[in-house]
Amino acid sequence: MNGRIPYGVLMAALAGLALVLCLVSMAVGYVPFDAAAAAGDWLAGRDTLQALVFAELRVPRAVLGLLVGFSLGLTGAAMQGWLRNPLAEPGIVGVSSAAALGAVAVFYSGLSATLALALPLGGMAGAAVAALLLTVMAARGAGTTTLIIGGIAVNSLAGALTALTLNLAPNPYAALEIVFWLMGSLADRGRDQVMLVLPPMLVGWSLILSGARALDALTLGEDTARSLGFDLTALRGRLIAGAALAVGSAVSVTGAVGFVGLVAPHLMRPLVGAHPGRLLPAGGLAGAVLILAADIAVRLLPTRPELKLGVVTALVGAPFLILLIARLQREEP
């Protein structure tokens, strides 16, 4: 740790920054809003309009930003450690695109207009299908390269089916609604969405974090990790299931928000070192900070309609990916 911030200090700083951004997120909006007074009314049980806005819109939006960002950052760190590929992120295993497809299918069928929770449930179902496909491949002894190719295939299939759904949309307004949803956003999300995604996210986080020691051992090679007693097949299964639950839940309520799982671990790796297990919570907190900061930015930017969250993360993440690829090319022997 020479020259590095002590791990405990780093985690405390990230957690503190995420908390501060949560508070800022609750206070920021398009109209003047006294968040402190609203919080006081809410805590005192006073049934005022500002207390209602605070409890039903501001708090859920900030909490969802925290949950979604942590899920994407944590899963990105896990995927990069598991696949030992610095370009890996949750989307590479096809879970994000499959979750988006499931939600789009709900849009297309009209269920989203009749059942409030149909959209997140559709996203989870899509993620579960992708996870099941990858789990079957892992159970049959597929190696890392095969799983990556399988993830790319799932991504391509989900993207093609999503495009087909848009092409067959019954009217242009339905297609436009789907396109806007796919751009990703935290706007107008409420407590129902928080309560729906929290349980599967917590289970997904626990599955991923339980593989921390095995990921550390995997840096020494698969044979060495096996000789140390780690079951790599079981590790793959836990990571795939964890990614499906965490990322699938996130995508189902926010739409597609890319690159957070790629950027967050890379920002933290120089501070944490070559320890994938220690990178997991650090990457998760960094992802939460990134999502909260981006969501605050879309509300502060003077653009109407509001920029979509996925657009902002893509504008930051795509150049980051190009720079990362250029750096990796320079480092190749």
PDB file of N, CA and C in Angstrom, residues 18-112:
ATOM      1  N   ALA A  18     -20.673   9.270  -1.598  1.00  0.00           N
ATOM      2  CA  ALA A  18     -21.965   8.769  -2.092  1.00  0.00           C
ATOM      3  C   ALA A  18     -23.113   9.324  -1.254  1.00  0.00           C
ATOM      4  N   LEU A  19     -22.910   9.398   0.066  1.00  0.00           N
ATOM      5  CA  LEU A  19     -23.960   9.928   0.938  1.00  0.00           C
ATOM      6  C   LEU A  19     -24.219  11.413   0.649  1.00  0.00           C
ATOM      7  N   VAL A  20     -23.136  12.164   0.474  1.00  0.00           N
ATOM      8  CA  VAL A  20     -23.289  13.586   0.165  1.00  0.00           C
ATOM      9  C   VAL A  20     -24.043  13.774  -1.152  1.00  0.00           C
ATOM     10  N   LEU A  21     -23.684  12.981  -2.165  1.00  0.00           N
ATOM     11  CA  LEU A  21     -24.357  13.090  -3.457  1.00  0.00           C
ATOM     12  C   LEU A  21     -25.827  12.687  -3.360  1.00  0.00           C
ATOM     13  N   CYS A  22     -26.125  11.725  -2.478  1.00  0.00           N
ATOM     14  CA  CYS A  22     -27.532  11.357  -2.250  1.00  0.00           C
ATOM     15  C   CYS A  22     -28.306  12.561  -1.718  1.00  0.00           C
ATOM     16  N   LEU A  23     -27.715  13.262  -0.751  1.00  0.00           N
ATOM     17  CA  LEU A  23     -28.381  14.431  -0.176  1.00  0.00           C
ATOM     18  C   LEU A  23     -28.542  15.533  -1.223  1.00  0.00           C
ATOM     19  N   VAL A  24     -27.503  15.739  -2.046  1.00  0.00           N
ATOM     20  CA  VAL A  24     -27.597  16.741  -3.108  1.00  0.00           C
ATOM     21  C   VAL A  24     -28.677  16.348  -4.103  1.00  0.00           C
ATOM     22  N   SER A  25     -28.734  15.062  -4.443  1.00  0.00           N
ATOM     23  CA  SER A  25     -29.735  14.575  -5.395  1.00  0.00           C
ATOM     24  C   SER A  25     -31.154  14.839  -4.890  1.00  0.00           C
ATOM     25  N   MET A  26     -31.356  14.716  -3.573  1.00  0.00           N
ATOM     26  CA  MET A  26     -32.687  14.965  -3.009  1.00  0.00           C
ATOM     27  C   MET A  26     -33.060  16.449  -3.083  1.00  0.00           C
ATOM     28  N   ALA A  27     -32.053  17.311  -3.125  1.00  0.00           N
ATOM     29  CA  ALA A  27     -32.318  18.754  -3.093  1.00  0.00           C
ATOM     30  C   ALA A  27     -32.415  19.379  -4.478  1.00  0.00           C
ATOM     31  N   VAL A  28     -31.862  18.693  -5.502  1.00  0.00           N
ATOM     32  CA  VAL A  28     -31.767  19.278  -6.843  1.00  0.00           C
ATOM     33  C   VAL A  28     -33.021  18.968  -7.649  1.00  0.00           C
ATOM     34  N   GLY A  29     -33.511  19.984  -8.373  1.00  0.00           N
ATOM     35  CA  GLY A  29     -34.670  19.785  -9.231  1.00  0.00           C
ATOM     36  C   GLY A  29     -34.867  20.981 -10.133  1.00  0.00           C
ATOM     37  N   TYR A  30     -35.966  20.988 -10.884  1.00  0.00           N
ATOM     38  CA  TYR A  30     -36.227  22.062 -11.832  1.00  0.00           C
ATOM     39  C   TYR A  30     -36.879  23.276 -11.182  1.00  0.00           C
ATOM     40  N   VAL A  31     -37.497  23.059 -10.041  1.00  0.00           N
ATOM     41  CA  VAL A  31     -38.182  24.164  -9.363  1.00  0.00           C
ATOM     42  C   VAL A  31     -37.564  24.346  -7.982  1.00  0.00           C
ATOM     43  N   PRO A  32     -37.648  25.553  -7.413  1.00  0.00           N
ATOM     44  CA  PRO A  32     -37.124  25.760  -6.059  1.00  0.00           C
ATOM     45  C   PRO A  32     -37.771  24.783  -5.068  1.00  0.00           C
ATOM     46  N   PHE A  33     -36.944  24.163  -4.247  1.00  0.00           N
ATOM     47  CA  PHE A  33     -37.441  23.128  -3.346  1.00  0.00           C
ATOM     48  C   PHE A  33     -36.615  23.160  -2.067  1.00  0.00           C
ATOM     49  N   ASP A  34     -37.274  23.362  -0.953  1.00  0.00           N
ATOM     50  CA  ASP A  34     -36.590  23.381   0.341  1.00  0.00           C
ATOM     51  C   ASP A  34     -36.528  21.957   0.881  1.00  0.00           C
ATOM     52  N   ALA A  35     -35.438  21.261   0.549  1.00  0.00           N
ATOM     53  CA  ALA A  35     -35.332  19.850   0.917  1.00  0.00           C
ATOM     54  C   ALA A  35     -35.304  19.667   2.433  1.00  0.00           C
ATOM     55  N   ALA A  36     -34.651  20.599   3.141  1.00  0.00           N
ATOM     56  CA  ALA A  36     -34.570  20.466   4.599  1.00  0.00           C
ATOM     57  C   ALA A  36     -35.962  20.577   5.233  1.00  0.00           C
ATOM     58  N   ALA A  37     -36.743  21.566   4.769  1.00  0.00           N
ATOM     59  CA  ALA A  37     -38.099  21.716   5.307  1.00  0.00           C
ATOM     60  C   ALA A  37     -38.975  20.521   4.936  1.00  0.00           C
ATOM     61  N   ALA A  38     -38.804  20.027   3.695  1.00  0.00           N
ATOM     62  CA  ALA A  38     -39.578  18.857   3.259  1.00  0.00           C
ATOM     63  C   ALA A  38     -39.220  17.631   4.092  1.00  0.00           C
ATOM     64  N   ALA A  39     -37.933  17.469   4.356  1.00  0.00           N
ATOM     65  CA  ALA A  39     -37.512  16.330   5.180  1.00  0.00           C
ATOM     66  C   ALA A  39     -38.067  16.467   6.591  1.00  0.00           C
ATOM     67  N   GLY A  40     -38.092  17.706   7.101  1.00  0.00           N
ATOM     68  CA  GLY A  40     -38.650  17.933   8.432  1.00  0.00           C
ATOM     69  C   GLY A  40     -40.127  17.596   8.490  1.00  0.00           C
ATOM     70  N   ASP A  41     -40.873  18.025   7.472  1.00  0.00           N
ATOM     71  CA  ASP A  41     -42.307  17.697   7.417  1.00  0.00           C
ATOM     72  C   ASP A  41     -42.523  16.194   7.339  1.00  0.00           C
ATOM     73  N   TRP A  42     -41.696  15.560   6.505  1.00  0.00           N
ATOM     74  CA  TRP A  42     -41.829  14.104   6.330  1.00  0.00           C
ATOM     75  C   TRP A  42     -41.558  13.363   7.631  1.00  0.00           C
ATOM     76  N   LEU A  43     -40.469  13.750   8.295  1.00  0.00           N
ATOM     77  CA  LEU A  43     -40.106  13.064   9.540  1.00  0.00           C
ATOM     78  C   LEU A  43     -41.124  13.334  10.650  1.00  0.00           C
ATOM     79  N   ALA A  44     -41.737  14.532  10.596  1.00  0.00           N
ATOM     80  CA  ALA A  44     -42.723  14.883  11.623  1.00  0.00           C
ATOM     81  C   ALA A  44     -44.111  14.334  11.308  1.00  0.00           C
ATOM     82  N   GLY A  45     -44.241  13.719  10.126  1.00  0.00           N
ATOM     83  CA  GLY A  45     -45.534  13.149   9.762  1.00  0.00           C
ATOM     84  C   GLY A  45     -46.533  14.156   9.254  1.00  0.00           C
ATOM     85  N   ARG A  46     -46.055  15.386   8.898  1.00  0.00           N
ATOM     86  CA  ARG A  46     -46.968  16.408   8.372  1.00  0.00           C
ATOM     87  C   ARG A  46     -47.266  16.121   6.905  1.00  0.00           C
ATOM     88  N   ASP A  47     -48.543  16.128   6.550  1.00  0.00           N
ATOM     89  CA  ASP A  47     -48.978  15.753   5.201  1.00  0.00           C
ATOM     90  C   ASP A  47     -48.977  16.966   4.282  1.00  0.00           C
ATOM     91  N   THR A  48     -47.778  17.465   3.966  1.00  0.00           N
ATOM     92  CA  THR A  48     -47.649  18.620   3.077  1.00  0.00           C
ATOM     93  C   THR A  48     -47.226  18.161   1.691  1.00  0.00           C
ATOM     94  N   LEU A  49     -47.408  19.078   0.716  1.00  0.00           N
ATOM     95  CA  LEU A  49     -47.045  18.733  -0.653  1.00  0.00           C
ATOM     96  C   LEU A  49     -45.545  18.486  -0.792  1.00  0.00           C
ATOM     97  N   GLN A  50     -44.743  19.348  -0.139  1.00  0.00           N
ATOM     98  CA  GLN A  50     -43.308  19.168  -0.273  1.00  0.00           C
ATOM     99  C   GLN A  50     -42.831  17.880   0.419  1.00  0.00           C
ATOM    100  N   ALA A  51     -43.501  17.488   1.486  1.00  0.00           N
ATOM    101  CA  ALA A  51     -43.152  16.214   2.128  1.00  0.00           C
ATOM    102  C   ALA A  51     -43.483  15.048   1.206  1.00  0.00           C
ATOM    103  N   LEU A  52     -44.617  15.174   0.500  1.00  0.00           N
ATOM    104  CA  LEU A  52     -45.014  14.115  -0.438  1.00  0.00           C
ATOM    105  C   LEU A  52     -44.015  14.004  -1.592  1.00  0.00           C
ATOM    106  N   VAL A  53     -43.617  15.151  -2.152  1.00  0.00           N
ATOM    107  CA  VAL A  53     -42.632  15.141  -3.240  1.00  0.00           C
ATOM    108  C   VAL A  53     -41.311  14.558  -2.761  1.00  0.00           C
ATOM    109  N   PHE A  54     -40.913  14.938  -1.557  1.00  0.00           N
ATOM    110  CA  PHE A  54     -39.650  14.453  -1.006  1.00  0.00           C
ATOM    111  C   PHE A  54     -39.682  12.925  -0.829  1.00  0.00           C
ATOM    112  N   ALA A  55     -40.766  12.422  -0.256  1.00  0.00           N
ATOM    113  CA  ALA A  55     -40.832  10.992   0.066  1.00  0.00           C
ATOM    114  C   ALA A  55     -41.102  10.123  -1.150  1.00  0.00           C
ATOM    115  N   GLU A  56     -41.910  10.640  -2.079  1.00  0.00           N
ATOM    116  CA  GLU A  56     -42.344   9.799  -3.198  1.00  0.00           C
ATOM    117  C   GLU A  56     -41.459   9.927  -4.439  1.00  0.00           C
ATOM    118  N   LEU A  57     -40.722  11.040  -4.562  1.00  0.00           N
ATOM    119  CA  LEU A  57     -39.919  11.233  -5.771  1.00  0.00           C
ATOM    120  C   LEU A  57     -38.431  11.433  -5.476  1.00  0.00           C
ATOM    121  N   ARG A  58     -38.128  12.406  -4.601  1.00  0.00           N
ATOM    122  CA  ARG A  58     -36.723  12.748  -4.401  1.00  0.00           C
ATOM    123  C   ARG A  58     -35.932  11.617  -3.730  1.00  0.00           C
ATOM    124  N   VAL A  59     -36.457  11.093  -2.630  1.00  0.00           N
ATOM    125  CA  VAL A  59     -35.739  10.019  -1.920  1.00  0.00           C
ATOM    126  C   VAL A  59     -35.621   8.759  -2.784  1.00  0.00           C
ATOM    127  N   PRO A  60     -36.710   8.276  -3.396  1.00  0.00           N
ATOM    128  CA  PRO A  60     -36.559   7.074  -4.240  1.00  0.00           C
ATOM    129  C   PRO A  60     -35.565   7.267  -5.385  1.00  0.00           C
ATOM    130  N   ARG A  61     -35.546   8.467  -6.001  1.00  0.00           N
ATOM    131  CA  ARG A  61     -34.606   8.700  -7.103  1.00  0.00           C
ATOM    132  C   ARG A  61     -33.162   8.612  -6.616  1.00  0.00           C
ATOM    133  N   ALA A  62     -32.874   9.222  -5.469  1.00  0.00           N
ATOM    134  CA  ALA A  62     -31.509   9.164  -4.933  1.00  0.00           C
ATOM    135  C   ALA A  62     -31.141   7.736  -4.525  1.00  0.00           C
ATOM    136  N   VAL A  63     -32.065   7.049  -3.878  1.00  0.00           N
ATOM    137  CA  VAL A  63     -31.782   5.675  -3.440  1.00  0.00           C
ATOM    138  C   VAL A  63     -31.572   4.753  -4.639  1.00  0.00           C
ATOM    139  N   LEU A  64     -32.409   4.925  -5.671  1.00  0.00           N
ATOM    140  CA  LEU A  64     -32.235   4.101  -6.872  1.00  0.00           C
ATOM    141  C   LEU A  64     -30.895   4.381  -7.548  1.00  0.00           C
ATOM    142  N   GLY A  65     -30.478   5.657  -7.573  1.00  0.00           N
ATOM    143  CA  GLY A  65     -29.162   5.974  -8.126  1.00  0.00           C
ATOM    144  C   GLY A  65     -28.060   5.254  -7.398  1.00  0.00           C
ATOM    145  N   LEU A  66     -28.172   5.240  -6.070  1.00  0.00           N
ATOM    146  CA  LEU A  66     -27.177   4.539  -5.253  1.00  0.00           C
ATOM    147  C   LEU A  66     -27.182   3.038  -5.543  1.00  0.00           C
ATOM    148  N   LEU A  67     -28.372   2.444  -5.562  1.00  0.00           N
ATOM    149  CA  LEU A  67     -28.481   0.989  -5.762  1.00  0.00           C
ATOM    150  C   LEU A  67     -28.013   0.581  -7.161  1.00  0.00           C
ATOM    151  N   VAL A  68     -28.475   1.312  -8.166  1.00  0.00           N
ATOM    152  CA  VAL A  68     -28.129   0.967  -9.552  1.00  0.00           C
ATOM    153  C   VAL A  68     -26.629   1.154  -9.792  1.00  0.00           C
ATOM    154  N   GLY A  69     -26.074   2.271  -9.312  1.00  0.00           N
ATOM    155  CA  GLY A  69     -24.653   2.504  -9.496  1.00  0.00           C
ATOM    156  C   GLY A  69     -23.802   1.459  -8.802  1.00  0.00           C
ATOM    157  N   PHE A  70     -24.179   1.098  -7.565  1.00  0.00           N
ATOM    158  CA  PHE A  70     -23.408   0.073  -6.852  1.00  0.00           C
ATOM    159  C   PHE A  70     -23.492  -1.261  -7.585  1.00  0.00           C
ATOM    160  N   SER A  71     -24.670  -1.599  -8.083  1.00  0.00           N
ATOM    161  CA  SER A  71     -24.833  -2.875  -8.800  1.00  0.00           C
ATOM    162  C   SER A  71     -23.956  -2.920 -10.048  1.00  0.00           C
ATOM    163  N   LEU A  72     -23.950  -1.837 -10.818  1.00  0.00           N
ATOM    164  CA  LEU A  72     -23.175  -1.827 -12.062  1.00  0.00           C
ATOM    165  C   LEU A  72     -21.673  -1.821 -11.778  1.00  0.00           C
ATOM    166  N   GLY A  73     -21.236  -1.001 -10.825  1.00  0.00           N
ATOM    167  CA  GLY A  73     -19.811  -0.949 -10.504  1.00  0.00           C
ATOM    168  C   GLY A  73     -19.297  -2.250  -9.910  1.00  0.00           C
ATOM    169  N   LEU A  74     -20.079  -2.819  -8.987  1.00  0.00           N
ATOM    170  CA  LEU A  74     -19.683  -4.084  -8.361  1.00  0.00           C
ATOM    171  C   LEU A  74     -19.598  -5.195  -9.396  1.00  0.00           C
ATOM    172  N   THR A  75     -20.597  -5.297 -10.253  1.00  0.00           N
ATOM    173  CA  THR A  75     -20.602  -6.363 -11.253  1.00  0.00           C
ATOM    174  C   THR A  75     -19.496  -6.162 -12.277  1.00  0.00           C
ATOM    175  N   GLY A  76     -19.222  -4.898 -12.655  1.00  0.00           N
ATOM    176  CA  GLY A  76     -18.117  -4.649 -13.574  1.00  0.00           C
ATOM    177  C   GLY A  76     -16.786  -5.102 -12.997  1.00  0.00           C
ATOM    178  N   ALA A  77     -16.549  -4.786 -11.723  1.00  0.00           N
ATOM    179  CA  ALA A  77     -15.302  -5.222 -11.073  1.00  0.00           C
ATOM    180  C   ALA A  77     -15.218  -6.744 -11.029  1.00  0.00           C
ATOM    181  N   ALA A  78     -16.342  -7.397 -10.749  1.00  0.00           N
ATOM    182  CA  ALA A  78     -16.354  -8.862 -10.698  1.00  0.00           C
ATOM    183  C   ALA A  78     -16.081  -9.468 -12.077  1.00  0.00           C
ATOM    184  N   MET A  79     -16.712  -8.910 -13.117  1.00  0.00           N
ATOM    185  CA  MET A  79     -16.516  -9.445 -14.461  1.00  0.00           C
ATOM    186  C   MET A  79     -15.063  -9.283 -14.923  1.00  0.00           C
ATOM    187  N   GLN A  80     -14.459  -8.127 -14.623  1.00  0.00           N
ATOM    188  CA  GLN A  80     -13.071  -7.911 -15.030  1.00  0.00           C
ATOM    189  C   GLN A  80     -12.128  -8.862 -14.292  1.00  0.00           C
ATOM    190  N   GLY A  81     -12.422  -9.131 -13.014  1.00  0.00           N
ATOM    191  CA  GLY A  81     -11.594 -10.077 -12.262  1.00  0.00           C
ATOM    192  C   GLY A  81     -11.806 -11.501 -12.713  1.00  0.00           C
ATOM    193  N   TRP A  82     -13.055 -11.848 -12.964  1.00  0.00           N
ATOM    194  CA  TRP A  82     -13.375 -13.218 -13.366  1.00  0.00           C
ATOM    195  C   TRP A  82     -12.830 -13.541 -14.753  1.00  0.00           C
ATOM    196  N   LEU A  83     -13.087 -12.654 -15.715  1.00  0.00           N
ATOM    197  CA  LEU A  83     -12.644 -12.902 -17.090  1.00  0.00           C
ATOM    198  C   LEU A  83     -11.202 -12.486 -17.313  1.00  0.00           C
ATOM    199  N   ARG A  84     -10.616 -11.798 -16.304  1.00  0.00           N
ATOM    200  CA  ARG A  84      -9.237 -11.282 -16.409  1.00  0.00           C
ATOM    201  C   ARG A  84      -9.073 -10.487 -17.702  1.00  0.00           C
ATOM    202  N   ASN A  85     -10.071  -9.681 -17.931  1.00  0.00           N
ATOM    203  CA  ASN A  85     -10.088  -8.840 -19.124  1.00  0.00           C
ATOM    204  C   ASN A  85     -10.488  -7.426 -18.706  1.00  0.00           C
ATOM    205  N   PRO A  86      -9.602  -6.427 -18.902  1.00  0.00           N
ATOM    206  CA  PRO A  86      -9.916  -5.073 -18.431  1.00  0.00           C
ATOM    207  C   PRO A  86     -11.040  -4.407 -19.204  1.00  0.00           C
ATOM    208  N   LEU A  87     -11.466  -4.985 -20.322  1.00  0.00           N
ATOM    209  CA  LEU A  87     -12.554  -4.398 -21.107  1.00  0.00           C
ATOM    210  C   LEU A  87     -13.912  -4.997 -20.747  1.00  0.00           C
ATOM    211  N   ALA A  88     -13.923  -5.943 -19.828  1.00  0.00           N
ATOM    212  CA  ALA A  88     -15.180  -6.606 -19.482  1.00  0.00           C
ATOM    213  C   ALA A  88     -16.071  -5.672 -18.664  1.00  0.00           C
ATOM    214  N   GLU A  89     -17.351  -5.823 -18.851  1.00  0.00           N
ATOM    215  CA  GLU A  89     -18.352  -5.116 -18.044  1.00  0.00           C
ATOM    216  C   GLU A  89     -19.632  -5.945 -18.071  1.00  0.00           C
ATOM    217  N   PRO A  90     -20.623  -5.605 -17.253  1.00  0.00           N
ATOM    218  CA  PRO A  90     -21.815  -6.466 -17.172  1.00  0.00           C
ATOM    219  C   PRO A  90     -22.443  -6.791 -18.520  1.00  0.00           C
ATOM    220  N   GLY A  91     -22.411  -5.870 -19.442  1.00  0.00           N
ATOM    221  CA  GLY A  91     -23.047  -6.112 -20.727  1.00  0.00           C
ATOM    222  C   GLY A  91     -22.405  -7.223 -21.518  1.00  0.00           C
ATOM    223  N   ILE A  92     -21.161  -7.571 -21.200  1.00  0.00           N
ATOM    224  CA  ILE A  92     -20.463  -8.559 -22.017  1.00  0.00           C
ATOM    225  C   ILE A  92     -21.077  -9.951 -21.875  1.00  0.00           C
ATOM    226  N   VAL A  93     -21.728 -10.217 -20.755  1.00  0.00           N
ATOM    227  CA  VAL A  93     -22.360 -11.531 -20.597  1.00  0.00           C
ATOM    228  C   VAL A  93     -23.813 -11.511 -21.077  1.00  0.00           C
ATOM    229  N   GLY A  94     -24.256 -10.410 -21.623  1.00  0.00           N
ATOM    230  CA  GLY A  94     -25.566 -10.357 -22.243  1.00  0.00           C
ATOM    231  C   GLY A  94     -26.725 -10.102 -21.304  1.00  0.00           C
ATOM    232  N   VAL A  95     -26.439  -9.928 -20.017  1.00  0.00           N
ATOM    233  CA  VAL A  95     -27.527  -9.762 -19.046  1.00  0.00           C
ATOM    234  C   VAL A  95     -28.238  -8.428 -19.240  1.00  0.00           C
ATOM    235  N   SER A  96     -27.469  -7.354 -19.455  1.00  0.00           N
ATOM    236  CA  SER A  96     -28.082  -6.023 -19.598  1.00  0.00           C
ATOM    237  C   SER A  96     -29.003  -5.966 -20.811  1.00  0.00           C
ATOM    238  N   SER A  97     -28.511  -6.439 -21.950  1.00  0.00           N
ATOM    239  CA  SER A  97     -29.323  -6.365 -23.164  1.00  0.00           C
ATOM    240  C   SER A  97     -30.535  -7.282 -23.076  1.00  0.00           C
ATOM    241  N   ALA A  98     -30.379  -8.429 -22.420  1.00  0.00           N
ATOM    242  CA  ALA A  98     -31.525  -9.337 -22.269  1.00  0.00           C
ATOM    243  C   ALA A  98     -32.567  -8.730 -21.334  1.00  0.00           C
ATOM    244  N   ALA A  99     -32.097  -8.048 -20.278  1.00  0.00           N
ATOM    245  CA  ALA A  99     -33.041  -7.372 -19.384  1.00  0.00           C
ATOM    246  C   ALA A  99     -33.791  -6.275 -20.136  1.00  0.00           C
ATOM    247  N   ALA A 100     -33.067  -5.538 -20.973  1.00  0.00           N
ATOM    248  CA  ALA A 100     -33.718  -4.495 -21.768  1.00  0.00           C
ATOM    249  C   ALA A 100     -34.745  -5.102 -22.713  1.00  0.00           C
ATOM    250  N   LEU A 101     -34.406  -6.237 -23.311  1.00  0.00           N
ATOM    251  CA  LEU A 101     -35.348  -6.901 -24.205  1.00  0.00           C
ATOM    252  C   LEU A 101     -36.616  -7.319 -23.470  1.00  0.00           C
ATOM    253  N   GLY A 102     -36.440  -7.862 -22.253  1.00  0.00           N
ATOM    254  CA  GLY A 102     -37.612  -8.256 -21.476  1.00  0.00           C
ATOM    255  C   GLY A 102     -38.524  -7.075 -21.183  1.00  0.00           C
ATOM    256  N   ALA A 103     -37.910  -5.952 -20.826  1.00  0.00           N
ATOM    257  CA  ALA A 103     -38.718  -4.760 -20.545  1.00  0.00           C
ATOM    258  C   ALA A 103     -39.385  -4.229 -21.811  1.00  0.00           C
ATOM    259  N   VAL A 104     -38.662  -4.267 -22.928  1.00  0.00           N
ATOM    260  CA  VAL A 104     -39.231  -3.808 -24.198  1.00  0.00           C
ATOM    261  C   VAL A 104     -40.424  -4.690 -24.595  1.00  0.00           C
ATOM    262  N   ALA A 105     -40.312  -5.984 -24.344  1.00  0.00           N
ATOM    263  CA  ALA A 105     -41.426  -6.886 -24.652  1.00  0.00           C
ATOM    264  C   ALA A 105     -42.668  -6.509 -23.849  1.00  0.00           C
ATOM    265  N   VAL A 106     -42.457  -6.074 -22.597  1.00  0.00           N
ATOM    266  CA  VAL A 106     -43.583  -5.628 -21.774  1.00  0.00           C
ATOM    267  C   VAL A 106     -44.199  -4.362 -22.359  1.00  0.00           C
ATOM    268  N   PHE A 107     -43.323  -3.436 -22.797  1.00  0.00           N
ATOM    269  CA  PHE A 107     -43.816  -2.229 -23.475  1.00  0.00           C
ATOM    270  C   PHE A 107     -44.681  -2.602 -24.672  1.00  0.00           C
ATOM    271  N   TYR A 108     -44.127  -3.481 -25.493  1.00  0.00           N
ATOM    272  CA  TYR A 108     -44.758  -3.831 -26.762  1.00  0.00           C
ATOM    273  C   TYR A 108     -46.101  -4.510 -26.544  1.00  0.00           C
ATOM    274  N   SER A 109     -46.177  -5.360 -25.528  1.00  0.00           N
ATOM    275  CA  SER A 109     -47.412  -6.095 -25.273  1.00  0.00           C
ATOM    276  C   SER A 109     -48.489  -5.229 -24.645  1.00  0.00           C
ATOM    277  N   GLY A 110     -48.096  -4.073 -24.122  1.00  0.00           N
ATOM    278  CA  GLY A 110     -49.072  -3.194 -23.481  1.00  0.00           C
ATOM    279  C   GLY A 110     -49.258  -3.460 -21.997  1.00  0.00           C
ATOM    280  N   LEU A 111     -48.546  -4.447 -21.448  1.00  0.00           N
ATOM    281  CA  LEU A 111     -48.690  -4.781 -20.023  1.00  0.00           C
ATOM    282  C   LEU A 111     -48.240  -3.630 -19.126  1.00  0.00           C
ATOM    283  N   SER A 112     -47.280  -2.823 -19.621  1.00  0.00           N
ATOM    284  CA  SER A 112     -46.773  -1.731 -18.792  1.00  0.00           C
ATOM    285  C   SER A 112     -47.852  -0.697 -18.496  1.00  0.00           C
TER     286      SER A 112
END
